[in-house]
Tab-separated table of C-alpha atoms and ligand atoms in Angstrom:
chain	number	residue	atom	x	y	z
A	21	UNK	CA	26.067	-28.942	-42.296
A	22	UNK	CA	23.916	-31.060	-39.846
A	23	UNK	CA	22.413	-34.285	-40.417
A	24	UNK	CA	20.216	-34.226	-42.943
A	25	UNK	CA	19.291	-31.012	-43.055
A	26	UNK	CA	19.442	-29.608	-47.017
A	27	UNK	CA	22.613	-28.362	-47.934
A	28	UNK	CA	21.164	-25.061	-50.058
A	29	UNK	CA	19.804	-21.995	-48.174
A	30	UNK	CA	17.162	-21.918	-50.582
A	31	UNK	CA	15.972	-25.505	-49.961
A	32	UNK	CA	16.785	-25.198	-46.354
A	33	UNK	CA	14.539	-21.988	-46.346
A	34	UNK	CA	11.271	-23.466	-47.894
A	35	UNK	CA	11.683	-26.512	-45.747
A	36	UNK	CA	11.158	-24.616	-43.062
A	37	UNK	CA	8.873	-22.163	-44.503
A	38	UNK	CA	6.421	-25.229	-45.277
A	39	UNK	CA	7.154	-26.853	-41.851
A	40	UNK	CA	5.779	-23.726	-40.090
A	41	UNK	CA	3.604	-21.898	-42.610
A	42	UNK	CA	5.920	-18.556	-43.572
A	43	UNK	CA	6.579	-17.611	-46.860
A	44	UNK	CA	9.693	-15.612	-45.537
A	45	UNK	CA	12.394	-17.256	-43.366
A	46	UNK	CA	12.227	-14.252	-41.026
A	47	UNK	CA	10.818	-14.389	-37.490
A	48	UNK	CA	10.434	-11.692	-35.710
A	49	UNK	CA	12.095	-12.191	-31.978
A	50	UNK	CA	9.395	-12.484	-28.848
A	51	UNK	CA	10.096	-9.651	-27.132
A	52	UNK	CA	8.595	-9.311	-23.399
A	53	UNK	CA	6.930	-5.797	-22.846
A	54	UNK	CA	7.481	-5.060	-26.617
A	55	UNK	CA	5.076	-7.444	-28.350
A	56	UNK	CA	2.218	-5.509	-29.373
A	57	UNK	CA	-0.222	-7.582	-31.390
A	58	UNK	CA	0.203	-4.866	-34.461
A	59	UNK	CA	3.528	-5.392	-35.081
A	60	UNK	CA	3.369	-9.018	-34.820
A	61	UNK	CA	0.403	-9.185	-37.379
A	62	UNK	CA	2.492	-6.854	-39.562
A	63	UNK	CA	4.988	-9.585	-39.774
A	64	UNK	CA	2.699	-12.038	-40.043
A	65	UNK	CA	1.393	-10.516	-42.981
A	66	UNK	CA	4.262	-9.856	-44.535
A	67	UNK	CA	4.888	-13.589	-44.811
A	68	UNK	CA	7.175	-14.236	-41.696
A	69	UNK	CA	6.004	-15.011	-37.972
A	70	UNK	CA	4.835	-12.830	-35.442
A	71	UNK	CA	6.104	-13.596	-31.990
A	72	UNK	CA	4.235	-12.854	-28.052
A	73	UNK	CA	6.727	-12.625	-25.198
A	74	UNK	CA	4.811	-13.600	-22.197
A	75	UNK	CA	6.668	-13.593	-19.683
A	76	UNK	CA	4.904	-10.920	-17.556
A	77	UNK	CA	1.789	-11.778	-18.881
A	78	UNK	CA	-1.401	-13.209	-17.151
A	79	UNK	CA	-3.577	-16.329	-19.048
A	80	UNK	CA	-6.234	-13.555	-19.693
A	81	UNK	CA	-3.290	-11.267	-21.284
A	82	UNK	CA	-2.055	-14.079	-23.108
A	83	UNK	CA	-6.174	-14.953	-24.671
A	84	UNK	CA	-6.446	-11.384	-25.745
A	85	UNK	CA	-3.114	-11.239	-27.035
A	86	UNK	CA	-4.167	-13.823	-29.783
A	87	UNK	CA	-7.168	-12.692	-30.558
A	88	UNK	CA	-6.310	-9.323	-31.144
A	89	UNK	CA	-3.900	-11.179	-33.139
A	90	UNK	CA	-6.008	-13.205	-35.069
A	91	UNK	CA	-8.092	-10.486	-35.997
A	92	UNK	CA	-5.469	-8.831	-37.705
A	93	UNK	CA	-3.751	-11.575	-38.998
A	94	UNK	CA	-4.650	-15.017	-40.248
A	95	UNK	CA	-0.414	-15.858	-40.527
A	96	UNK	CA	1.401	-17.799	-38.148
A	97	UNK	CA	2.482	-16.786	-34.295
A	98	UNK	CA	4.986	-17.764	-31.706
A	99	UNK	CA	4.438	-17.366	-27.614
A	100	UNK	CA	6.834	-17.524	-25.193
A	101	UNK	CA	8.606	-18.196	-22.027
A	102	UNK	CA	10.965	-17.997	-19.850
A	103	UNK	CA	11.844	-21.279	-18.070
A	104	UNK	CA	11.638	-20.093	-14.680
A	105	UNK	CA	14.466	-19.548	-12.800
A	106	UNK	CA	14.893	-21.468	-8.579
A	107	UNK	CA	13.294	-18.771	-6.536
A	108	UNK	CA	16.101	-16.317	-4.892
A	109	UNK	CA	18.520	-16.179	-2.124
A	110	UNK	CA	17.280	-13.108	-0.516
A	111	UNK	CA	19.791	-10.465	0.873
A	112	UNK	CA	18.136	-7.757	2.939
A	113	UNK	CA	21.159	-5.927	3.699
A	114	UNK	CA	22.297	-5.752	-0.475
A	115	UNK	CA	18.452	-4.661	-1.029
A	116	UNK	CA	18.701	-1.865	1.123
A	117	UNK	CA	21.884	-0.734	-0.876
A	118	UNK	CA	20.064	-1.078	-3.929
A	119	UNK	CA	17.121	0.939	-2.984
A	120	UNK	CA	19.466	3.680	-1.585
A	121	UNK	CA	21.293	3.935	-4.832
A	122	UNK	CA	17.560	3.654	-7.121
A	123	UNK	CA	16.791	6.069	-5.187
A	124	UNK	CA	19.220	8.538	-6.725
A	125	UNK	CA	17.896	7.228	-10.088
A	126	UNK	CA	14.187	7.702	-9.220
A	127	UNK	CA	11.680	7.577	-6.917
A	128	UNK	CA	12.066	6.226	-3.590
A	129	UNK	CA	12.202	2.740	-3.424
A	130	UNK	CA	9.761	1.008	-0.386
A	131	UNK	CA	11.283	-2.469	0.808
A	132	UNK	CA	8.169	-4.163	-0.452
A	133	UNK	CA	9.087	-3.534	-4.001
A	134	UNK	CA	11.560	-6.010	-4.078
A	135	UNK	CA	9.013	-8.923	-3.401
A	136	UNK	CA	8.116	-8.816	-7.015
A	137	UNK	CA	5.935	-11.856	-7.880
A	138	UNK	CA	5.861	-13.326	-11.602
A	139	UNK	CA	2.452	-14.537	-13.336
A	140	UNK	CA	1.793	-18.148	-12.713
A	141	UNK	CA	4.020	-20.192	-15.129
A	142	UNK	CA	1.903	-23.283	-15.152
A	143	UNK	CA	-1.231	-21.462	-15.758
A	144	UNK	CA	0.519	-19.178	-18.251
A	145	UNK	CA	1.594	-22.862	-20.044
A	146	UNK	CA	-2.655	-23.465	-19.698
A	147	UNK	CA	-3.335	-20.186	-21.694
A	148	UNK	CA	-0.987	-20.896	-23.883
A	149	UNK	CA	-1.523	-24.224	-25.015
A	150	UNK	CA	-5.466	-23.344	-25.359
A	151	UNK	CA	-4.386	-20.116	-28.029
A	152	UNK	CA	-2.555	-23.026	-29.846
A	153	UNK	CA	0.137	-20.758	-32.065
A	154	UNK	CA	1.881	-22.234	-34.767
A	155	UNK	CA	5.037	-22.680	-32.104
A	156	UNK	CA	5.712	-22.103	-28.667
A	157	UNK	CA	9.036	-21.171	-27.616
A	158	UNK	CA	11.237	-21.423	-24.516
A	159	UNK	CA	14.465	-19.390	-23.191
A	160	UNK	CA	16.499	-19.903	-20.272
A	161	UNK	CA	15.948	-23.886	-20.198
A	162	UNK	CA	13.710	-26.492	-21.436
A	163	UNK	CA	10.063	-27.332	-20.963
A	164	UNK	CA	9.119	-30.749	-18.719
A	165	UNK	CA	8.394	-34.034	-21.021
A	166	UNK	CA	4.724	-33.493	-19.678
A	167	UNK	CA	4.675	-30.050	-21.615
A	168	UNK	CA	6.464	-31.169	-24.737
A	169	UNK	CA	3.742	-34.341	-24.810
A	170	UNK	CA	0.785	-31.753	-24.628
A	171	UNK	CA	2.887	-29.286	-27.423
A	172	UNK	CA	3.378	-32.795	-29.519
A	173	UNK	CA	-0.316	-33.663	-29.343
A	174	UNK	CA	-2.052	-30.224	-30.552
A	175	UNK	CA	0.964	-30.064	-33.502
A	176	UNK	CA	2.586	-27.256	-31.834
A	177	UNK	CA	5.974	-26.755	-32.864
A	178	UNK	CA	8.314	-26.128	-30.153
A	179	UNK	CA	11.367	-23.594	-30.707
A	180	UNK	CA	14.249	-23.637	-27.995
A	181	UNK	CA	16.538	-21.091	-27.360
A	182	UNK	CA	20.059	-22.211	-27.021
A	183	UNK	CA	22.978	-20.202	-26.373
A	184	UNK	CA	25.873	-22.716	-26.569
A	185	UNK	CA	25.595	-26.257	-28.458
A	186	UNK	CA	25.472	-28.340	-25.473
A	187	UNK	CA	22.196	-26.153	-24.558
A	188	UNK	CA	21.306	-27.201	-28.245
A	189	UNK	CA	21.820	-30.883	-28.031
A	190	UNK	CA	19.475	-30.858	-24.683
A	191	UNK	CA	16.969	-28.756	-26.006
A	192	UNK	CA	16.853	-31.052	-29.312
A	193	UNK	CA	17.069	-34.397	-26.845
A	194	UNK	CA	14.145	-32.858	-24.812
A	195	UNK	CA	11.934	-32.881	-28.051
A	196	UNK	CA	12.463	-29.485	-29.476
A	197	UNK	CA	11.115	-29.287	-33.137
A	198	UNK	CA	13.996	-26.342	-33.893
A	199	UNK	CA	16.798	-24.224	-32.215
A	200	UNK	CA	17.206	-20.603	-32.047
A	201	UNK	CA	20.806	-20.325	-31.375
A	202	UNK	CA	21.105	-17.224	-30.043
A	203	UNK	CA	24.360	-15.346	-30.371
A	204	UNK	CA	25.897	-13.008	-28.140
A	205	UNK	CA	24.891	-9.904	-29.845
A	206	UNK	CA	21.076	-10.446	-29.277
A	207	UNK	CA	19.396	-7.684	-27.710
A	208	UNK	CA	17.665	-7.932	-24.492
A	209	UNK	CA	18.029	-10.990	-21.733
A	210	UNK	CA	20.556	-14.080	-22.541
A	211	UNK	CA	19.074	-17.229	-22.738
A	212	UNK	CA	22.003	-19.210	-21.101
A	213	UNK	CA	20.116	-21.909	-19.172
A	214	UNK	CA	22.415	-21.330	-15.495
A	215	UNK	CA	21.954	-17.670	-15.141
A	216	UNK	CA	25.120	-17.669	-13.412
A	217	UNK	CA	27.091	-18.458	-16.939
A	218	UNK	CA	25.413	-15.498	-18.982
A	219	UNK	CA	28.474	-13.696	-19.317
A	220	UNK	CA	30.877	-16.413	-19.286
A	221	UNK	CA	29.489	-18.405	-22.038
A	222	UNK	CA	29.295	-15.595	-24.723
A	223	UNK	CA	29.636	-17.322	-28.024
A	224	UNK	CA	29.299	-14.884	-31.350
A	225	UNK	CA	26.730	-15.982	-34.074
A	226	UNK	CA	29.381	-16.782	-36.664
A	227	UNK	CA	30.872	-19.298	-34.459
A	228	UNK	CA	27.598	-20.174	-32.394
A	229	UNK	CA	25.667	-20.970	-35.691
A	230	UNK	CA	28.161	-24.034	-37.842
A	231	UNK	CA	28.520	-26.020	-34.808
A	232	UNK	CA	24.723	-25.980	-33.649
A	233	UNK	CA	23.999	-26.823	-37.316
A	234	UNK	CA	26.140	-29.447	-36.854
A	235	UNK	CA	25.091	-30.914	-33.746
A	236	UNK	CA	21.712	-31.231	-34.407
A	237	UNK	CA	19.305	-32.658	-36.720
A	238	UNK	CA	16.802	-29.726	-36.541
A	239	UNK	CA	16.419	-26.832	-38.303
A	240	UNK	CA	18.682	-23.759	-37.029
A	241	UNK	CA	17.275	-20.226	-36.392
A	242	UNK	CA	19.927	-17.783	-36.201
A	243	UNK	CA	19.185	-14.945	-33.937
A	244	UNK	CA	21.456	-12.095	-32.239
A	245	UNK	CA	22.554	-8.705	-34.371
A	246	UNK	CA	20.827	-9.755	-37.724
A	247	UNK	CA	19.040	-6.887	-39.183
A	248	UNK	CA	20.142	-6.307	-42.420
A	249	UNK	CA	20.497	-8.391	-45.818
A	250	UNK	CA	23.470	-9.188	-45.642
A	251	UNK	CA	23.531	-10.841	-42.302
A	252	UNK	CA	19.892	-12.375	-42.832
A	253	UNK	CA	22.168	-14.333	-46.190
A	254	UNK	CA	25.237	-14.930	-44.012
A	255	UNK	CA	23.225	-16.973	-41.470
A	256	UNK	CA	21.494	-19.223	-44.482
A	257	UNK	CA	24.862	-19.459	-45.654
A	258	UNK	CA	26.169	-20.511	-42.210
A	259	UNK	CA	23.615	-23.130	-42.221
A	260	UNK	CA	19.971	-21.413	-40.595
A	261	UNK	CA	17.025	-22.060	-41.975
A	262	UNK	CA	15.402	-19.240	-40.888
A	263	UNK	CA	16.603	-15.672	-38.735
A	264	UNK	CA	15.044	-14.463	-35.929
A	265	UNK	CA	14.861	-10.229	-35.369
A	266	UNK	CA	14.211	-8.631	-32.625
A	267	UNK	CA	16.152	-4.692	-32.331
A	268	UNK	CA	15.644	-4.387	-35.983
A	269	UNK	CA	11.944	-4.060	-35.741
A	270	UNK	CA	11.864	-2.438	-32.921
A	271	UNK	CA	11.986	1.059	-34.570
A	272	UNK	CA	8.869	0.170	-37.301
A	273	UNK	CA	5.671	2.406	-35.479
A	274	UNK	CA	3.494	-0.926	-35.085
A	275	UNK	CA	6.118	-1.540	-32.498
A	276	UNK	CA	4.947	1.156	-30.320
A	277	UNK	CA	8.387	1.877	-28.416
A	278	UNK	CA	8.715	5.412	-26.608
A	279	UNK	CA	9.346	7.495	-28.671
A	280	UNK	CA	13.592	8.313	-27.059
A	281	UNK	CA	13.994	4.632	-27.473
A	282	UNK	CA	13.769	4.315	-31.020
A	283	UNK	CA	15.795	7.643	-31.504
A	284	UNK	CA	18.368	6.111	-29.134
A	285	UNK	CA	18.596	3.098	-31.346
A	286	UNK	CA	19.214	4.997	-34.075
A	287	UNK	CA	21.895	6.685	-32.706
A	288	UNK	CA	23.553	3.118	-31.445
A	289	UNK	CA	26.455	1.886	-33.036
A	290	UNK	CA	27.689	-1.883	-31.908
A	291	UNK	CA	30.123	-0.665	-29.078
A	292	UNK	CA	27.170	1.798	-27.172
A	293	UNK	CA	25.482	-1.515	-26.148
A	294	UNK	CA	26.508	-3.949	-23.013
A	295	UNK	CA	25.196	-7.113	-20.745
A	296	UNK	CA	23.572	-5.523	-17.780
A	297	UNK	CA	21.828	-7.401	-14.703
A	298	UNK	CA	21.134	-4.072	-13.588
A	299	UNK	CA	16.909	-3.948	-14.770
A	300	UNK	CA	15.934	-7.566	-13.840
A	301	UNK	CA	19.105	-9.112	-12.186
A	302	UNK	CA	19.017	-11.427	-15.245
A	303	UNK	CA	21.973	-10.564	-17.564
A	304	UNK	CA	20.884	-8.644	-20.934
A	305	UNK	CA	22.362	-6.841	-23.342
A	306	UNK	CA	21.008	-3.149	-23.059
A	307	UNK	CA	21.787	0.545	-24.886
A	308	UNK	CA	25.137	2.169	-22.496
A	309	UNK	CA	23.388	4.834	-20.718
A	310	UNK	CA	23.725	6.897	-18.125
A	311	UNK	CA	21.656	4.244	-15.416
A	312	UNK	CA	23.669	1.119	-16.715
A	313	UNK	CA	26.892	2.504	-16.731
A	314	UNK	CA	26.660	4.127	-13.300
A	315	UNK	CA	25.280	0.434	-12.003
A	316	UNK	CA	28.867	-1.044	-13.756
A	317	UNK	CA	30.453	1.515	-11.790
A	318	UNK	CA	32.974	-0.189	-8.850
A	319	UNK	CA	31.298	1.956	-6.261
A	320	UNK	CA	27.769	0.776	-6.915
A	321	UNK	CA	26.045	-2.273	-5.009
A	322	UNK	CA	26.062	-5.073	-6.916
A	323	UNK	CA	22.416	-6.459	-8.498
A	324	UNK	CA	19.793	-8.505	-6.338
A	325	UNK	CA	18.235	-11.653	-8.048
A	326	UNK	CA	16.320	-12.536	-10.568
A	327	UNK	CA	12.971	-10.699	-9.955
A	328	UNK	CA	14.201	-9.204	-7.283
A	329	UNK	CA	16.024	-6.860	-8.936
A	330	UNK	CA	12.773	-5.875	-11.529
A	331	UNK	CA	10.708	-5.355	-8.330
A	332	UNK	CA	13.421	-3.048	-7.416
A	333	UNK	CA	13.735	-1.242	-10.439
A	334	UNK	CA	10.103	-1.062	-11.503
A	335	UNK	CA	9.367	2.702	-9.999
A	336	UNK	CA	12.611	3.977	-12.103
A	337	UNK	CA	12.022	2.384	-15.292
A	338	UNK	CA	8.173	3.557	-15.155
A	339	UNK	CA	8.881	7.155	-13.983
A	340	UNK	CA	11.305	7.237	-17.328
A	341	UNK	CA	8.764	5.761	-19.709
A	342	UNK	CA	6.627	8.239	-18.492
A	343	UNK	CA	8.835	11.226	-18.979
A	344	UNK	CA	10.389	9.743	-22.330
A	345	UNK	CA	13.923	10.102	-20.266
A	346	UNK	CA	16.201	7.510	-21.881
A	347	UNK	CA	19.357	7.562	-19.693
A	348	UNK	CA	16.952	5.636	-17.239
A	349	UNK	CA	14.541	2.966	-19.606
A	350	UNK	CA	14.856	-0.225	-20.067
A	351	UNK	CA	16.500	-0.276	-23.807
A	352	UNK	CA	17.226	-3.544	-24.526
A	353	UNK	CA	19.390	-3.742	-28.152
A	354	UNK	CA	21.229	-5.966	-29.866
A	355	UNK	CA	24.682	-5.094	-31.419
A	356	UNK	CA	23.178	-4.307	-34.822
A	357	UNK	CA	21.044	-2.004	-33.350
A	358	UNK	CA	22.252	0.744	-35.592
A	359	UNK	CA	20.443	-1.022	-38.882
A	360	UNK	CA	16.952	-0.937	-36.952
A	361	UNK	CA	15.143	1.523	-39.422
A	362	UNK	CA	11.830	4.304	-38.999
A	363	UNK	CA	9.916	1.889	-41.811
A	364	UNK	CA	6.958	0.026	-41.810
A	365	UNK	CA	7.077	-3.865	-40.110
A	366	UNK	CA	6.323	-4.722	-43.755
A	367	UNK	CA	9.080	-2.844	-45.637
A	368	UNK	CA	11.410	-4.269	-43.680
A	369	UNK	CA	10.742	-7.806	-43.958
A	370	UNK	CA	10.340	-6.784	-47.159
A	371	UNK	CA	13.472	-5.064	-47.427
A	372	UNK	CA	15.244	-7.959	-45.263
A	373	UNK	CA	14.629	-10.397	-48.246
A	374	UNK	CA	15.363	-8.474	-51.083
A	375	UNK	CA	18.757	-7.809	-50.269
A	376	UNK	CA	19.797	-11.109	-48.931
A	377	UNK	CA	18.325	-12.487	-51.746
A	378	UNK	CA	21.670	-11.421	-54.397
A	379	UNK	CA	23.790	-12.894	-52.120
A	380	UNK	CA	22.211	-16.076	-52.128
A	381	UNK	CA	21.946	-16.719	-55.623
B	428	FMN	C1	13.282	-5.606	-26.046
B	428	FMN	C2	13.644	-7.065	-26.113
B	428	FMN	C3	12.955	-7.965	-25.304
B	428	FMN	C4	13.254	-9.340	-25.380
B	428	FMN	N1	12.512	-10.225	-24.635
B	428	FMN	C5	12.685	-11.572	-24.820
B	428	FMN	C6	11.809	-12.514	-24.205
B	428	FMN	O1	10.915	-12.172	-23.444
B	428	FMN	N2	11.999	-13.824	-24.490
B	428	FMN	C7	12.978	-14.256	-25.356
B	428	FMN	O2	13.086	-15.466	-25.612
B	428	FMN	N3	13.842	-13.386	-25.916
B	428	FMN	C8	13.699	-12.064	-25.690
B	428	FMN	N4	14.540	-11.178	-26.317
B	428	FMN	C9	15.633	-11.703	-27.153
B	428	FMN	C10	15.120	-11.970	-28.559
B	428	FMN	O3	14.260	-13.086	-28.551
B	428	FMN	C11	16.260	-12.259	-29.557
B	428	FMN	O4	17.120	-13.265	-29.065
B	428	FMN	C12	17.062	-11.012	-29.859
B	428	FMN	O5	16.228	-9.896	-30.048
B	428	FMN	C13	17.900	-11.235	-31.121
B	428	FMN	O6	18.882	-10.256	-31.245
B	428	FMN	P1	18.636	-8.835	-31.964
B	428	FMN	O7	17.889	-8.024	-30.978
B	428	FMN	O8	20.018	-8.337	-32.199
B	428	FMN	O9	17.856	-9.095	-33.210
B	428	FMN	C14	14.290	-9.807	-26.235
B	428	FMN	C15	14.989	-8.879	-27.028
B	428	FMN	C16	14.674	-7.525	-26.978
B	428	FMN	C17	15.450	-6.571	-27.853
């Protein structure tokens, strides 16, 4: 069970809980485009950890992000980021393709759109580091030593994403104060750190979880399809000290989701759900609908890079949020998607707790 690390849920648990100021072991999952201060203050409240995903978000974003926060909260927070990615090989004549077959999916696609550009990563670190959260956490890599030092100075605990154990050992090498090993079932983008091995390295939670414990000496969040009791007490068991949520509260209102999303989710069972590169060119797993399957199809052009391919997309995924048409959003889900319930952020981390709790006694 790890070096070191207590060999109880329970005591595992409150370790952590005292190491990062919950009074839950839940977390709710960063979640980019989804991570409206209410429902991370609801969290918060509610004894776990709320959690920004900043990806796409500017310094100034970022600054009123935690103070809307913090006036609705005084409980701990997470912000994060991707590591960012080489920029990309562009391929004018695949682009084209692309915006021919978007184009049967939405609006017209102009070239331009494919020159999407991200927010500034190191000023997004700036922001960040100034809002000092309880934790800052990373996917897709790890953070330079120059980072970690300034993270290490202001006691900000960094959480790293790992999606197979030897991502695990080099996140905990590189300084990382815990793991999130996330399992294939998450919902929404896979944190493999070589894009290109998202789908090849797909490890399940239950085997994912053990060997992480084991490999490192830091605590273990489990995250991917947890999001009822049951599997918040399997992962203690498994040796977490703490689970990390993301479908399951996407359905609670202070999430804010359109409105066929959450009805979609409910309506999700683990086999309607699949890794896509189709919205961002960045493997995810996403709801099967109608956009995502057609883009699997053997007659449609295969994905452009990593943004490219979110540049691309970007006039079809707003024209559906607009119209509330879900065969074309952007529904990221996990396989568990079907326990994601119409309650309150509260009465489900309520909820979450109470019925692991039997099975941990
Ligand atoms: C809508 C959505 C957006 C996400 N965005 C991010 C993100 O920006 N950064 C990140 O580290 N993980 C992101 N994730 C993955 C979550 O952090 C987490 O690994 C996942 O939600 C856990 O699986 P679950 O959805 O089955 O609970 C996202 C997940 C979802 C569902």
């Amino acid at each position: 069970m790890g070096k070191g690390r207590p060999r109880s849920p329970f005591s595992r648990a409150e370790e952590f809980n005292a190491k990062v100021g919950t009074h839950l072991p839940i977390l709710l999952a960063p979640m980019a485009s989804v991570s409206p201060p209410s429902l991370s203050a609801a969290v918060a409240n509610a004894g776990g950890m709320g959690a920004c995903g900043a990806v796409l978000m500017t310094p100034e974003e970022i600054r009123s992000w935690a103070e809307e926060f913090r006036r609705l909260s005084d409980g701990p927070f997470q912000i994060n980021l991707w590591i960012p990615d080489p920029s990309p090989v562009r391929d004018a004549r695949l682009e084209e393709r692309q915006r021919e077959f978007l184009g049967r999916w939405g609006p017209v696609v102009p070239a331009e759109m494919g020159d999407a550009v991200l927010p500034n990563f190191e000023a997004q670190c700036e922001a960040i580091l100034a809002v000092k959260p309880r934790a800052i956490s990373s996917i897709m890599g790890v953070y330079s030593s120059a980072f970690v030092a300034e993270m290490k100075a202001r006691d900000i605990l960094w959480l790293a994403t790992a999606t197979t154990v030897p991502e695990a050992r080099a996140a905990e090498e590189a300084g990382a104060d815990a793991i999130i090993a996330q399992g294939m079932e998450a919902g929404g983008h896979r944190g493999a750190f070589d894009a290109a091995k998202a789908e090849t390295g797909m490890i399940g939670l239950m085997a994912l979880l053990p060997q992480t414990c084991d490999a490192v000496s830091v605590p273990v969040i489990a995250a991917g399809g947890i999001a009822d009791g049951r599997a918040v007490a399997a992962a203690l068991v498994l040796g977490a000290s703490a689970v990390q949520i993301g479908t399951g509260f996407l359905r609670a209102p202070e999430a804010k989701i359109p409105s066929a999303y959450a009805d979609r989710l409910a309506r999700t069972e683990a086999h309607d759900t699949m890794l896509t590169r189709a919205f961002s060119g960045r493997a995810g797993r996403s709801v099967r609908t109608g956009y995502v399957e057609a883009a699997a199809s053997a007659d449609a052009p295969p994905p452009a890079p990593y943004p490219v391919q979110r540049g691309l997309t970007r006039l079809m995924r707003e024209e559906a949020a607009r119209t509330n048409d879900a065969e074309r959003m952007q529904l990221w889900a996990g396989q568990a998607a079907r326990f994601a319930e119409a309650k309150s952020a509260a009465a489900i981390v309520h909820d979450l707790w109470g019925d692991a709790f039997p099975y941990l006694r």
